[in-house]
């Protein structure tokens, strides 16, 4: 508990993210989705292989990243939560200016959400967490009690099945726009909310940006999912030319499955950052 209260004296998530955007001149978020089947042979059967793989990726890509985004399911399915905790601690210790977004997509009633919030912020030490908003504000409110941490709500996700609910008309606008308006307005009690909007839907990114002003957006879906970098940059950047964490996971992590995996990841991360910045310059 003492560790959490000490961190309260530092920057909020939004301050840390803004600082990193300005410092790094990068909008690239590097996703950490460790899949043992895609590891180099030397790490597949090692008890700390996930930790060694992910920390090597972090060291290789830190110069090109505005944030890191570990996906909790990849760790939990291997009973590797202790390695996740150690990886986040490694990032905080060695790259304290880079925010960590824990991608868990939680969404449950308030009494349970309190424990999920404690898990994300106190156990794992994340700067922000992804959440599902579809059980309403009382499922989000416990996260806002951590006044320095971020909560990033699913709004218009990159998967095709997102159409099933997010594009339903509710009154005169689709559900995802209602989520954006709530996040930008009455739900944003501590000023630390953000939204997930997929790179595969640049029109919707543009609409969300119009609704939310300079609210930060987490934009998955480039790389393996095929989102267009130029289109999502054009639609998503804020009034200062920042405002988006454009996530790439598999394309960077598994650029090579050989012993040169870290070097290959660094190369792809640098190339991706450069493509993003070229798109920013062309606006």
PDB file of C-alpha atoms in Angstrom:
ATOM      1  CA  UNK A   1       0.000   0.000   0.000  1.00  0.00           C
ATOM      2  CA  UNK A   2       2.838   2.409   0.812  1.00  0.00           C
ATOM      3  CA  UNK A   3       4.125   2.066  -2.737  1.00  0.00           C
ATOM      4  CA  UNK A   4       0.800   3.263  -4.140  1.00  0.00           C
ATOM      5  CA  UNK A   5       0.571   6.341  -1.908  1.00  0.00           C
ATOM      6  CA  UNK A   6       4.143   7.305  -2.733  1.00  0.00           C
ATOM      7  CA  UNK A   7       3.253   7.169  -6.440  1.00  0.00           C
ATOM      8  CA  UNK A   8       0.325   9.511  -5.815  1.00  0.00           C
ATOM      9  CA  UNK A   9       2.898  12.281  -5.368  1.00  0.00           C
ATOM     10  CA  UNK A  10       4.049  11.877  -8.974  1.00  0.00           C
ATOM     11  CA  UNK A  11       2.269  12.868 -12.177  1.00  0.00           C
ATOM     12  CA  UNK A  12      -1.203  11.683 -13.051  1.00  0.00           C
ATOM     13  CA  UNK A  13      -1.619   9.270 -15.936  1.00  0.00           C
ATOM     14  CA  UNK A  14      -2.662  12.044 -18.342  1.00  0.00           C
ATOM     15  CA  UNK A  15       0.265  14.246 -17.283  1.00  0.00           C
ATOM     16  CA  UNK A  16       2.680  11.351 -17.685  1.00  0.00           C
ATOM     17  CA  UNK A  17       1.286  10.487 -21.114  1.00  0.00           C
ATOM     18  CA  UNK A  18       1.418  14.096 -22.316  1.00  0.00           C
ATOM     19  CA  UNK A  19       4.987  14.382 -21.081  1.00  0.00           C
ATOM     20  CA  UNK A  20       5.967  11.183 -22.871  1.00  0.00           C
ATOM     21  CA  UNK A  21       4.336  12.270 -26.138  1.00  0.00           C
ATOM     22  CA  UNK A  22       6.300  15.525 -26.041  1.00  0.00           C
ATOM     23  CA  UNK A  23       9.537  13.903 -24.906  1.00  0.00           C
ATOM     24  CA  UNK A  24       9.615  10.962 -27.293  1.00  0.00           C
ATOM     25  CA  UNK A  25       7.903  12.515 -30.316  1.00  0.00           C
ATOM     26  CA  UNK A  26       6.230   9.142 -30.670  1.00  0.00           C
ATOM     27  CA  UNK A  27       2.589   8.031 -30.746  1.00  0.00           C
ATOM     28  CA  UNK A  28       3.460   4.313 -30.848  1.00  0.00           C
ATOM     29  CA  UNK A  29       2.183   2.087 -28.054  1.00  0.00           C
ATOM     30  CA  UNK A  30       3.956  -1.277 -27.911  1.00  0.00           C
ATOM     31  CA  UNK A  31       1.632  -4.110 -26.897  1.00  0.00           C
ATOM     32  CA  UNK A  32       3.030  -6.961 -24.795  1.00  0.00           C
ATOM     33  CA  UNK A  33       1.076 -10.102 -25.773  1.00  0.00           C
ATOM     34  CA  UNK A  34       3.467 -12.971 -24.972  1.00  0.00           C
ATOM     35  CA  UNK A  35       2.593 -16.143 -26.876  1.00  0.00           C
ATOM     36  CA  UNK A  36       4.936 -18.976 -25.873  1.00  0.00           C
ATOM     37  CA  UNK A  37       4.335 -20.753 -29.196  1.00  0.00           C
ATOM     38  CA  UNK A  38       5.979 -17.837 -31.001  1.00  0.00           C
ATOM     39  CA  UNK A  39       8.967 -17.433 -28.699  1.00  0.00           C
ATOM     40  CA  UNK A  40      12.498 -18.329 -29.777  1.00  0.00           C
ATOM     41  CA  UNK A  41      13.361 -21.896 -28.810  1.00  0.00           C
ATOM     42  CA  UNK A  42      15.752 -20.775 -26.062  1.00  0.00           C
ATOM     43  CA  UNK A  43      12.905 -19.184 -24.074  1.00  0.00           C
ATOM     44  CA  UNK A  44       9.949 -21.508 -24.691  1.00  0.00           C
ATOM     45  CA  UNK A  45      10.585 -23.840 -21.757  1.00  0.00           C
ATOM     46  CA  UNK A  46      12.243 -21.428 -19.353  1.00  0.00           C
ATOM     47  CA  UNK A  47      10.308 -20.734 -16.121  1.00  0.00           C
ATOM     48  CA  UNK A  48      11.012 -17.003 -16.467  1.00  0.00           C
ATOM     49  CA  UNK A  49      10.801 -17.004 -20.266  1.00  0.00           C
ATOM     50  CA  UNK A  50       7.884 -14.559 -20.441  1.00  0.00           C
ATOM     51  CA  UNK A  51       9.704 -12.080 -18.218  1.00  0.00           C
ATOM     52  CA  UNK A  52      12.919 -12.390 -20.214  1.00  0.00           C
ATOM     53  CA  UNK A  53      11.109 -12.067 -23.546  1.00  0.00           C
ATOM     54  CA  UNK A  54       9.022  -9.036 -22.535  1.00  0.00           C
ATOM     55  CA  UNK A  55      11.819  -7.147 -20.798  1.00  0.00           C
ATOM     56  CA  UNK A  56      14.033  -7.690 -23.854  1.00  0.00           C
ATOM     57  CA  UNK A  57      11.240  -6.235 -26.020  1.00  0.00           C
ATOM     58  CA  UNK A  58      10.864  -3.283 -23.626  1.00  0.00           C
ATOM     59  CA  UNK A  59      14.590  -2.520 -23.690  1.00  0.00           C
ATOM     60  CA  UNK A  60      14.685  -2.820 -27.488  1.00  0.00           C
ATOM     61  CA  UNK A  61      11.658  -0.620 -28.179  1.00  0.00           C
ATOM     62  CA  UNK A  62      11.620   1.931 -25.328  1.00  0.00           C
ATOM     63  CA  UNK A  63      13.166   4.677 -27.476  1.00  0.00           C
ATOM     64  CA  UNK A  64      10.246   4.408 -29.908  1.00  0.00           C
ATOM     65  CA  UNK A  65       7.319   3.988 -27.507  1.00  0.00           C
ATOM     66  CA  UNK A  66       4.930   6.452 -25.899  1.00  0.00           C
ATOM     67  CA  UNK A  67       3.430   3.632 -23.788  1.00  0.00           C
ATOM     68  CA  UNK A  68       3.532  -0.104 -23.155  1.00  0.00           C
ATOM     69  CA  UNK A  69       0.341  -2.187 -23.070  1.00  0.00           C
ATOM     70  CA  UNK A  70       0.563  -5.660 -21.508  1.00  0.00           C
ATOM     71  CA  UNK A  71      -2.517  -7.821 -22.167  1.00  0.00           C
ATOM     72  CA  UNK A  72      -3.386  -9.610 -18.942  1.00  0.00           C
ATOM     73  CA  UNK A  73      -4.941 -12.732 -20.520  1.00  0.00           C
ATOM     74  CA  UNK A  74      -1.652 -13.748 -22.131  1.00  0.00           C
ATOM     75  CA  UNK A  75      -0.076 -13.848 -18.672  1.00  0.00           C
ATOM     76  CA  UNK A  76      -3.009 -15.283 -16.715  1.00  0.00           C
ATOM     77  CA  UNK A  77      -3.496 -18.213 -19.107  1.00  0.00           C
ATOM     78  CA  UNK A  78       0.077 -19.293 -18.322  1.00  0.00           C
ATOM     79  CA  UNK A  79      -0.237 -18.591 -14.574  1.00  0.00           C
ATOM     80  CA  UNK A  80       2.400 -15.915 -15.120  1.00  0.00           C
ATOM     81  CA  UNK A  81       0.854 -13.006 -13.199  1.00  0.00           C
ATOM     82  CA  UNK A  82       4.013 -12.799 -11.082  1.00  0.00           C
ATOM     83  CA  UNK A  83       6.012 -12.222 -14.272  1.00  0.00           C
ATOM     84  CA  UNK A  84       3.535  -9.541 -15.380  1.00  0.00           C
ATOM     85  CA  UNK A  85       3.983  -7.789 -12.051  1.00  0.00           C
ATOM     86  CA  UNK A  86       7.759  -8.002 -12.405  1.00  0.00           C
ATOM     87  CA  UNK A  87       7.664  -6.694 -15.998  1.00  0.00           C
ATOM     88  CA  UNK A  88       5.629  -3.636 -14.997  1.00  0.00           C
ATOM     89  CA  UNK A  89       7.985  -3.031 -12.064  1.00  0.00           C
ATOM     90  CA  UNK A  90      10.904  -3.304 -14.521  1.00  0.00           C
ATOM     91  CA  UNK A  91       9.353  -0.654 -16.757  1.00  0.00           C
ATOM     92  CA  UNK A  92       8.690   1.700 -13.839  1.00  0.00           C
ATOM     93  CA  UNK A  93      12.222   1.274 -12.521  1.00  0.00           C
ATOM     94  CA  UNK A  94      14.098   1.589 -15.806  1.00  0.00           C
ATOM     95  CA  UNK A  95      11.735   3.754 -17.895  1.00  0.00           C
ATOM     96  CA  UNK A  96       9.742   5.717 -15.309  1.00  0.00           C
ATOM     97  CA  UNK A  97       8.572   8.257 -17.882  1.00  0.00           C
ATOM     98  CA  UNK A  98       6.760   5.640 -20.023  1.00  0.00           C
ATOM     99  CA  UNK A  99       3.185   4.883 -18.891  1.00  0.00           C
ATOM    100  CA  UNK A 100       1.928   1.314 -18.638  1.00  0.00           C
ATOM    101  CA  UNK A 101      -1.645   0.542 -19.734  1.00  0.00           C
ATOM    102  CA  UNK A 102      -2.896  -2.793 -18.401  1.00  0.00           C
ATOM    103  CA  UNK A 103      -5.207  -4.188 -21.066  1.00  0.00           C
ATOM    104  CA  UNK A 104      -7.774  -6.186 -19.093  1.00  0.00           C
ATOM    105  CA  UNK A 105     -11.126  -4.889 -20.399  1.00  0.00           C
ATOM    106  CA  UNK A 106     -12.789  -5.386 -17.015  1.00  0.00           C
ATOM    107  CA  UNK A 107     -16.444  -4.551 -16.458  1.00  0.00           C
ATOM    108  CA  UNK A 108     -18.402  -5.645 -13.399  1.00  0.00           C
ATOM    109  CA  UNK A 109     -20.611  -4.383 -10.566  1.00  0.00           C
ATOM    110  CA  UNK A 110     -19.139  -1.825  -8.188  1.00  0.00           C
ATOM    111  CA  UNK A 111     -18.233  -4.169  -5.321  1.00  0.00           C
ATOM    112  CA  UNK A 112     -16.306  -6.437  -7.700  1.00  0.00           C
ATOM    113  CA  UNK A 113     -14.865  -3.510  -9.650  1.00  0.00           C
ATOM    114  CA  UNK A 114     -13.191  -2.270  -6.445  1.00  0.00           C
ATOM    115  CA  UNK A 115     -11.144  -5.461  -6.399  1.00  0.00           C
ATOM    116  CA  UNK A 116     -10.346  -5.287 -10.104  1.00  0.00           C
ATOM    117  CA  UNK A 117      -9.165  -1.686  -9.577  1.00  0.00           C
ATOM    118  CA  UNK A 118      -7.007  -2.761  -6.677  1.00  0.00           C
ATOM    119  CA  UNK A 119      -5.581  -5.574  -8.830  1.00  0.00           C
ATOM    120  CA  UNK A 120      -4.676  -3.219 -11.680  1.00  0.00           C
ATOM    121  CA  UNK A 121      -3.329  -0.289  -9.708  1.00  0.00           C
ATOM    122  CA  UNK A 122      -1.981  -1.738  -6.486  1.00  0.00           C
ATOM    123  CA  UNK A 123      -1.015  -5.321  -7.300  1.00  0.00           C
ATOM    124  CA  UNK A 124       0.300  -4.701 -10.809  1.00  0.00           C
ATOM    125  CA  UNK A 125       1.127  -1.001 -10.511  1.00  0.00           C
ATOM    126  CA  UNK A 126      -0.427  -0.005 -13.845  1.00  0.00           C
ATOM    127  CA  UNK A 127      -0.766   3.661 -14.765  1.00  0.00           C
ATOM    128  CA  UNK A 128      -4.032   2.964 -16.588  1.00  0.00           C
ATOM    129  CA  UNK A 129      -6.395   0.099 -17.336  1.00  0.00           C
ATOM    130  CA  UNK A 130      -8.836  -0.707 -20.135  1.00  0.00           C
ATOM    131  CA  UNK A 131     -12.488  -1.171 -19.121  1.00  0.00           C
ATOM    132  CA  UNK A 132     -15.815  -2.147 -20.642  1.00  0.00           C
ATOM    133  CA  UNK A 133     -18.417   0.577 -19.980  1.00  0.00           C
ATOM    134  CA  UNK A 134     -21.484  -1.510 -20.739  1.00  0.00           C
ATOM    135  CA  UNK A 135     -22.531  -2.082 -17.122  1.00  0.00           C
ATOM    136  CA  UNK A 136     -22.733   1.668 -16.563  1.00  0.00           C
ATOM    137  CA  UNK A 137     -21.012   4.267 -14.448  1.00  0.00           C
ATOM    138  CA  UNK A 138     -21.108   2.326 -11.171  1.00  0.00           C
ATOM    139  CA  UNK A 139     -18.815  -0.269 -12.772  1.00  0.00           C
ATOM    140  CA  UNK A 140     -16.308   2.483 -13.660  1.00  0.00           C
ATOM    141  CA  UNK A 141     -16.521   4.632 -10.526  1.00  0.00           C
ATOM    142  CA  UNK A 142     -14.221   2.503  -8.290  1.00  0.00           C
ATOM    143  CA  UNK A 143     -11.334   3.078 -10.698  1.00  0.00           C
ATOM    144  CA  UNK A 144     -11.813   6.841 -10.444  1.00  0.00           C
ATOM    145  CA  UNK A 145     -11.102   6.687  -6.707  1.00  0.00           C
ATOM    146  CA  UNK A 146      -7.459   6.327  -7.753  1.00  0.00           C
ATOM    147  CA  UNK A 147      -7.228   9.961  -8.721  1.00  0.00           C
ATOM    148  CA  UNK A 148      -3.843   9.732 -10.422  1.00  0.00           C
ATOM    149  CA  UNK A 149      -4.590   6.663 -12.565  1.00  0.00           C
ATOM    150  CA  UNK A 150      -6.230   6.343 -15.949  1.00  0.00           C
ATOM    151  CA  UNK A 151      -9.246   4.352 -17.124  1.00  0.00           C
ATOM    152  CA  UNK A 152      -9.628   3.783 -20.862  1.00  0.00           C
ATOM    153  CA  UNK A 153     -13.127   2.745 -21.919  1.00  0.00           C
ATOM    154  CA  UNK A 154     -13.992   0.542 -24.883  1.00  0.00           C
ATOM    155  CA  UNK A 155     -15.813   2.762 -27.362  1.00  0.00           C
ATOM    156  CA  UNK A 156     -15.472   1.616 -30.997  1.00  0.00           C
ATOM    157  CA  UNK A 157     -13.341  -1.508 -31.010  1.00  0.00           C
ATOM    158  CA  UNK A 158     -11.279  -2.799 -33.932  1.00  0.00           C
ATOM    159  CA  UNK A 159     -12.955  -6.221 -34.176  1.00  0.00           C
ATOM    160  CA  UNK A 160     -15.741  -6.765 -36.696  1.00  0.00           C
ATOM    161  CA  UNK A 161     -18.095  -8.027 -33.988  1.00  0.00           C
ATOM    162  CA  UNK A 162     -18.044  -4.575 -32.411  1.00  0.00           C
ATOM    163  CA  UNK A 163     -20.791  -3.709 -34.898  1.00  0.00           C
ATOM    164  CA  UNK A 164     -23.225  -5.939 -33.018  1.00  0.00           C
ATOM    165  CA  UNK A 165     -23.682  -3.418 -30.197  1.00  0.00           C
ATOM    166  CA  UNK A 166     -21.502  -0.365 -30.770  1.00  0.00           C
ATOM    167  CA  UNK A 167     -23.180   0.604 -34.048  1.00  0.00           C
ATOM    168  CA  UNK A 168     -26.774   0.109 -32.873  1.00  0.00           C
ATOM    169  CA  UNK A 169     -28.752   3.330 -33.099  1.00  0.00           C
ATOM    170  CA  UNK A 170     -29.826   4.678 -29.700  1.00  0.00           C
ATOM    171  CA  UNK A 171     -31.982   7.681 -30.413  1.00  0.00           C
ATOM    172  CA  UNK A 172     -30.284   9.751 -33.089  1.00  0.00           C
ATOM    173  CA  UNK A 173     -26.766   8.329 -32.772  1.00  0.00           C
ATOM    174  CA  UNK A 174     -24.974   4.991 -32.432  1.00  0.00           C
ATOM    175  CA  UNK A 175     -24.095   3.544 -29.052  1.00  0.00           C
ATOM    176  CA  UNK A 176     -20.351   4.215 -29.401  1.00  0.00           C
ATOM    177  CA  UNK A 177     -21.052   7.954 -29.681  1.00  0.00           C
ATOM    178  CA  UNK A 178     -23.085   7.842 -26.465  1.00  0.00           C
ATOM    179  CA  UNK A 179     -20.098   6.180 -24.756  1.00  0.00           C
ATOM    180  CA  UNK A 180     -17.790   8.909 -26.076  1.00  0.00           C
ATOM    181  CA  UNK A 181     -20.107  11.669 -24.842  1.00  0.00           C
ATOM    182  CA  UNK A 182     -20.404  10.107 -21.380  1.00  0.00           C
ATOM    183  CA  UNK A 183     -16.630   9.678 -21.106  1.00  0.00           C
ATOM    184  CA  UNK A 184     -15.981  13.261 -22.174  1.00  0.00           C
ATOM    185  CA  UNK A 185     -18.684  14.605 -19.853  1.00  0.00           C
ATOM    186  CA  UNK A 186     -20.345  13.368 -16.664  1.00  0.00           C
ATOM    187  CA  UNK A 187     -18.269  10.214 -16.192  1.00  0.00           C
ATOM    188  CA  UNK A 188     -14.884  11.964 -16.318  1.00  0.00           C
ATOM    189  CA  UNK A 189     -14.842  12.792 -12.602  1.00  0.00           C
ATOM    190  CA  UNK A 190     -11.060  12.864 -12.187  1.00  0.00           C
ATOM    191  CA  UNK A 191     -10.068  13.965 -15.695  1.00  0.00           C
ATOM    192  CA  UNK A 192      -8.217  10.693 -16.315  1.00  0.00           C
ATOM    193  CA  UNK A 193     -10.520   8.895 -18.764  1.00  0.00           C
ATOM    194  CA  UNK A 194      -9.611   7.853 -22.283  1.00  0.00           C
ATOM    195  CA  UNK A 195     -11.269   5.772 -25.010  1.00  0.00           C
ATOM    196  CA  UNK A 196     -10.409   2.770 -27.173  1.00  0.00           C
ATOM    197  CA  UNK A 197     -11.181   3.378 -30.848  1.00  0.00           C
ATOM    198  CA  UNK A 198      -9.903   0.925 -33.459  1.00  0.00           C
ATOM    199  CA  UNK A 199      -7.594   1.942 -36.296  1.00  0.00           C
ATOM    200  CA  UNK A 200      -9.769  -0.133 -38.622  1.00  0.00           C
ATOM    201  CA  UNK A 201     -12.516   2.528 -38.347  1.00  0.00           C
ATOM    202  CA  UNK A 202     -10.973   5.942 -39.129  1.00  0.00           C
ATOM    203  CA  UNK A 203     -14.359   7.605 -39.666  1.00  0.00           C
ATOM    204  CA  UNK A 204     -15.401   6.627 -36.171  1.00  0.00           C
ATOM    205  CA  UNK A 205     -12.057   7.862 -34.799  1.00  0.00           C
ATOM    206  CA  UNK A 206     -12.819  11.233 -36.370  1.00  0.00           C
ATOM    207  CA  UNK A 207     -16.308  11.312 -34.868  1.00  0.00           C
ATOM    208  CA  UNK A 208     -15.004  10.397 -31.409  1.00  0.00           C
ATOM    209  CA  UNK A 209     -12.341  13.084 -31.632  1.00  0.00           C
ATOM    210  CA  UNK A 210     -15.024  15.684 -32.436  1.00  0.00           C
ATOM    211  CA  UNK A 211     -17.073  14.588 -29.415  1.00  0.00           C
ATOM    212  CA  UNK A 212     -14.214  14.367 -26.912  1.00  0.00           C
ATOM    213  CA  UNK A 213     -11.853  17.219 -27.745  1.00  0.00           C
ATOM    214  CA  UNK A 214      -8.318  16.382 -26.641  1.00  0.00           C
ATOM    215  CA  UNK A 215      -9.162  13.237 -24.660  1.00  0.00           C
ATOM    216  CA  UNK A 216      -6.493  10.527 -25.176  1.00  0.00           C
ATOM    217  CA  UNK A 217      -7.402   7.663 -27.476  1.00  0.00           C
ATOM    218  CA  UNK A 218      -5.923   4.175 -27.469  1.00  0.00           C
ATOM    219  CA  UNK A 219      -5.979   3.038 -31.093  1.00  0.00           C
ATOM    220  CA  UNK A 220      -5.364  -0.687 -31.682  1.00  0.00           C
ATOM    221  CA  UNK A 221      -5.578  -2.387 -35.044  1.00  0.00           C
ATOM    222  CA  UNK A 222      -2.537  -1.402 -37.114  1.00  0.00           C
ATOM    223  CA  UNK A 223      -0.046  -4.066 -38.087  1.00  0.00           C
ATOM    224  CA  UNK A 224      -1.577  -7.550 -37.955  1.00  0.00           C
ATOM    225  CA  UNK A 225      -5.151  -6.198 -38.016  1.00  0.00           C
ATOM    226  CA  UNK A 226      -4.557  -4.047 -41.074  1.00  0.00           C
ATOM    227  CA  UNK A 227      -5.494  -0.563 -39.853  1.00  0.00           C
ATOM    228  CA  UNK A 228      -4.211   2.287 -42.025  1.00  0.00           C
ATOM    229  CA  UNK A 229      -1.682   4.459 -40.184  1.00  0.00           C
ATOM    230  CA  UNK A 230      -2.173   7.572 -42.297  1.00  0.00           C
ATOM    231  CA  UNK A 231      -5.960   7.458 -41.958  1.00  0.00           C
ATOM    232  CA  UNK A 232      -5.996   6.930 -38.197  1.00  0.00           C
ATOM    233  CA  UNK A 233      -3.390   9.647 -37.589  1.00  0.00           C
ATOM    234  CA  UNK A 234      -5.329  12.111 -39.738  1.00  0.00           C
ATOM    235  CA  UNK A 235      -8.559  11.318 -37.901  1.00  0.00           C
ATOM    236  CA  UNK A 236      -7.226  10.892 -34.380  1.00  0.00           C
ATOM    237  CA  UNK A 237      -4.549  13.377 -33.382  1.00  0.00           C
ATOM    238  CA  UNK A 238      -5.589  16.152 -31.031  1.00  0.00           C
ATOM    239  CA  UNK A 239      -5.170  19.910 -31.319  1.00  0.00           C
ATOM    240  CA  UNK A 240      -1.491  19.610 -30.349  1.00  0.00           C
ATOM    241  CA  UNK A 241      -0.708  16.840 -32.825  1.00  0.00           C
ATOM    242  CA  UNK A 242      -0.633  14.184 -30.086  1.00  0.00           C
ATOM    243  CA  UNK A 243      -3.631  12.536 -28.418  1.00  0.00           C
ATOM    244  CA  UNK A 244      -3.349   8.945 -29.652  1.00  0.00           C
ATOM    245  CA  UNK A 245      -1.558   5.793 -28.502  1.00  0.00           C
ATOM    246  CA  UNK A 246      -1.406   3.796 -31.719  1.00  0.00           C
ATOM    247  CA  UNK A 247      -0.892   0.224 -30.600  1.00  0.00           C
ATOM    248  CA  UNK A 248       1.043  -2.471 -32.403  1.00  0.00           C
ATOM    249  CA  UNK A 249       1.642  -5.816 -30.730  1.00  0.00           C
ATOM    250  CA  UNK A 250       2.225  -8.923 -32.855  1.00  0.00           C
ATOM    251  CA  UNK A 251       3.907  -7.153 -35.772  1.00  0.00           C
ATOM    252  CA  UNK A 252       6.596  -5.901 -33.383  1.00  0.00           C
ATOM    253  CA  UNK A 253       6.825  -8.788 -30.909  1.00  0.00           C
ATOM    254  CA  UNK A 254       7.145 -11.493 -33.532  1.00  0.00           C
ATOM    255  CA  UNK A 255       9.069  -9.683 -36.248  1.00  0.00           C
ATOM    256  CA  UNK A 256      11.454 -12.595 -35.749  1.00  0.00           C
ATOM    257  CA  UNK A 257      11.058 -15.857 -33.848  1.00  0.00           C
ATOM    258  CA  UNK A 258      14.797 -16.374 -33.805  1.00  0.00           C
ATOM    259  CA  UNK A 259      17.407 -15.288 -31.293  1.00  0.00           C
ATOM    260  CA  UNK A 260      17.429 -11.862 -32.946  1.00  0.00           C
ATOM    261  CA  UNK A 261      13.822 -11.233 -31.845  1.00  0.00           C
ATOM    262  CA  UNK A 262      14.679  -8.107 -29.833  1.00  0.00           C
ATOM    263  CA  UNK A 263      16.698  -6.538 -32.633  1.00  0.00           C
ATOM    264  CA  UNK A 264      13.922  -7.299 -35.119  1.00  0.00           C
ATOM    265  CA  UNK A 265      11.334  -5.807 -32.748  1.00  0.00           C
ATOM    266  CA  UNK A 266      13.408  -2.638 -32.420  1.00  0.00           C
ATOM    267  CA  UNK A 267      13.646  -2.331 -36.198  1.00  0.00           C
ATOM    268  CA  UNK A 268       9.888  -2.713 -36.738  1.00  0.00           C
ATOM    269  CA  UNK A 269       9.048  -0.388 -33.829  1.00  0.00           C
ATOM    270  CA  UNK A 270      11.341   2.288 -35.243  1.00  0.00           C
ATOM    271  CA  UNK A 271       9.872   1.876 -38.731  1.00  0.00           C
ATOM    272  CA  UNK A 272       6.330   2.066 -37.358  1.00  0.00           C
ATOM    273  CA  UNK A 273       7.104   5.185 -35.330  1.00  0.00           C
ATOM    274  CA  UNK A 274       8.621   6.794 -38.418  1.00  0.00           C
ATOM    275  CA  UNK A 275       5.542   5.963 -40.522  1.00  0.00           C
ATOM    276  CA  UNK A 276       3.311   7.491 -37.854  1.00  0.00           C
ATOM    277  CA  UNK A 277       5.432  10.631 -37.727  1.00  0.00           C
ATOM    278  CA  UNK A 278       5.427  10.909 -41.508  1.00  0.00           C
ATOM    279  CA  UNK A 279       1.636  10.804 -41.372  1.00  0.00           C
ATOM    280  CA  UNK A 280       1.657  13.521 -38.691  1.00  0.00           C
ATOM    281  CA  UNK A 281       3.887  15.717 -40.833  1.00  0.00           C
ATOM    282  CA  UNK A 282       1.660  15.252 -43.871  1.00  0.00           C
ATOM    283  CA  UNK A 283      -1.464  16.532 -42.094  1.00  0.00           C
TER     284      UNK A 283
END
